[in-house]
C-alpha angles and dihedrals in degrees: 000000000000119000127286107260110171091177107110111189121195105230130166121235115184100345090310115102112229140189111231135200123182125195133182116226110230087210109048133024086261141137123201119199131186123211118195111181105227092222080058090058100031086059097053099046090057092051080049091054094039085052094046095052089042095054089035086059104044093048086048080054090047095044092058089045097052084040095048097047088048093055098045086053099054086039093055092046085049097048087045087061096044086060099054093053086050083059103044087040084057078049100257097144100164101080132142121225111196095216121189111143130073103198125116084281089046089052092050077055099058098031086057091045102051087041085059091037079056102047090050095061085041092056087040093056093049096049091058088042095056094043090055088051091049091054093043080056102045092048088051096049082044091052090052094050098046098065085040086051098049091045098052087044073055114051079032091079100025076065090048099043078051104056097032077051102247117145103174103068085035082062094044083044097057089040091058 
């Protein structure tokens, strides 16, 4: 094999510019020597360079779409979430969120799902406890009424057995 010689040199044959490379072969009493014709090389690196911004520019296209695509997806999911608190925020409490995800978008959806869950029994909590209180309320006014009610029925009759001249029931009606 003929010795290593990494020194190319432009030279003209017949008019064409060409790069050269000469080598010595160690076994004969030989010279090899490589012609590339510079037009050969200048072509192809232009088809290089064509392929290269072509490429460039289809992975730049790709790169939106799948961007694009990416970004829809995580804004509809958020926008998905924003209408269920709007929901929740007009008292709509029984909403179902479709959750499949479990990423940091998938935890704001169960962290929102289990606080309504949450409310709801809350709300829920409050309204029995104020029910109970409402009642509690009602049976003591009742229990003041009742003894006012029976003394007025009372002092009602003892009246009429007074005026229809009765005074017997006037005298049980006092009693009582």
């Amino acid at each position: 094999w003929p010795a290593s010689s990494d020194s190319w040199s432009e030279v003209t044959v017949q008019k064409q510019s060409y790069y050269m490379n000469q080598a010595q072969l160690d076994s004969a009493d030989w010279s090899l020597v490589a012609l590339i014709p510079q037009r050969e090389i200048i072509q192809q690196s232009k088809q290089l360079e064509s392929i290269i911004l072509v490429l460039s520019f289809a992975a730049v296209i790709a790169i939106f779409i799948v961007s694009s695509a990416i970004s829809k997806y995580y804004t509809n999911r958020l926008s998905y979430l924003t209408e269920m608190m709007h929901e929740v925020q007009n008292g709509e409490l029984d909403i179902d969120l479709k959750i499949k995800e479990s990423d940091e978008i998938g935890d704001l959806f169960h962290s929102f799902s289990y606080m309504t869950q949450q409310l709801k029994l809350l709300m829920e909590e409050k309204y029995r406890s104020g029910k109970a209180v409402k009642t509690a309320q009602l049976q003591a006014l009742r229990a003041q009424i009742n003894p006012h009610f029976l003394y007025n029925t009372l002092e009602l009759i003892n009246w009429e057995a007074i005026d229809h001249n009765v005074p017997e029931i006037s005298e049980i009606a006092k009693s009582l």
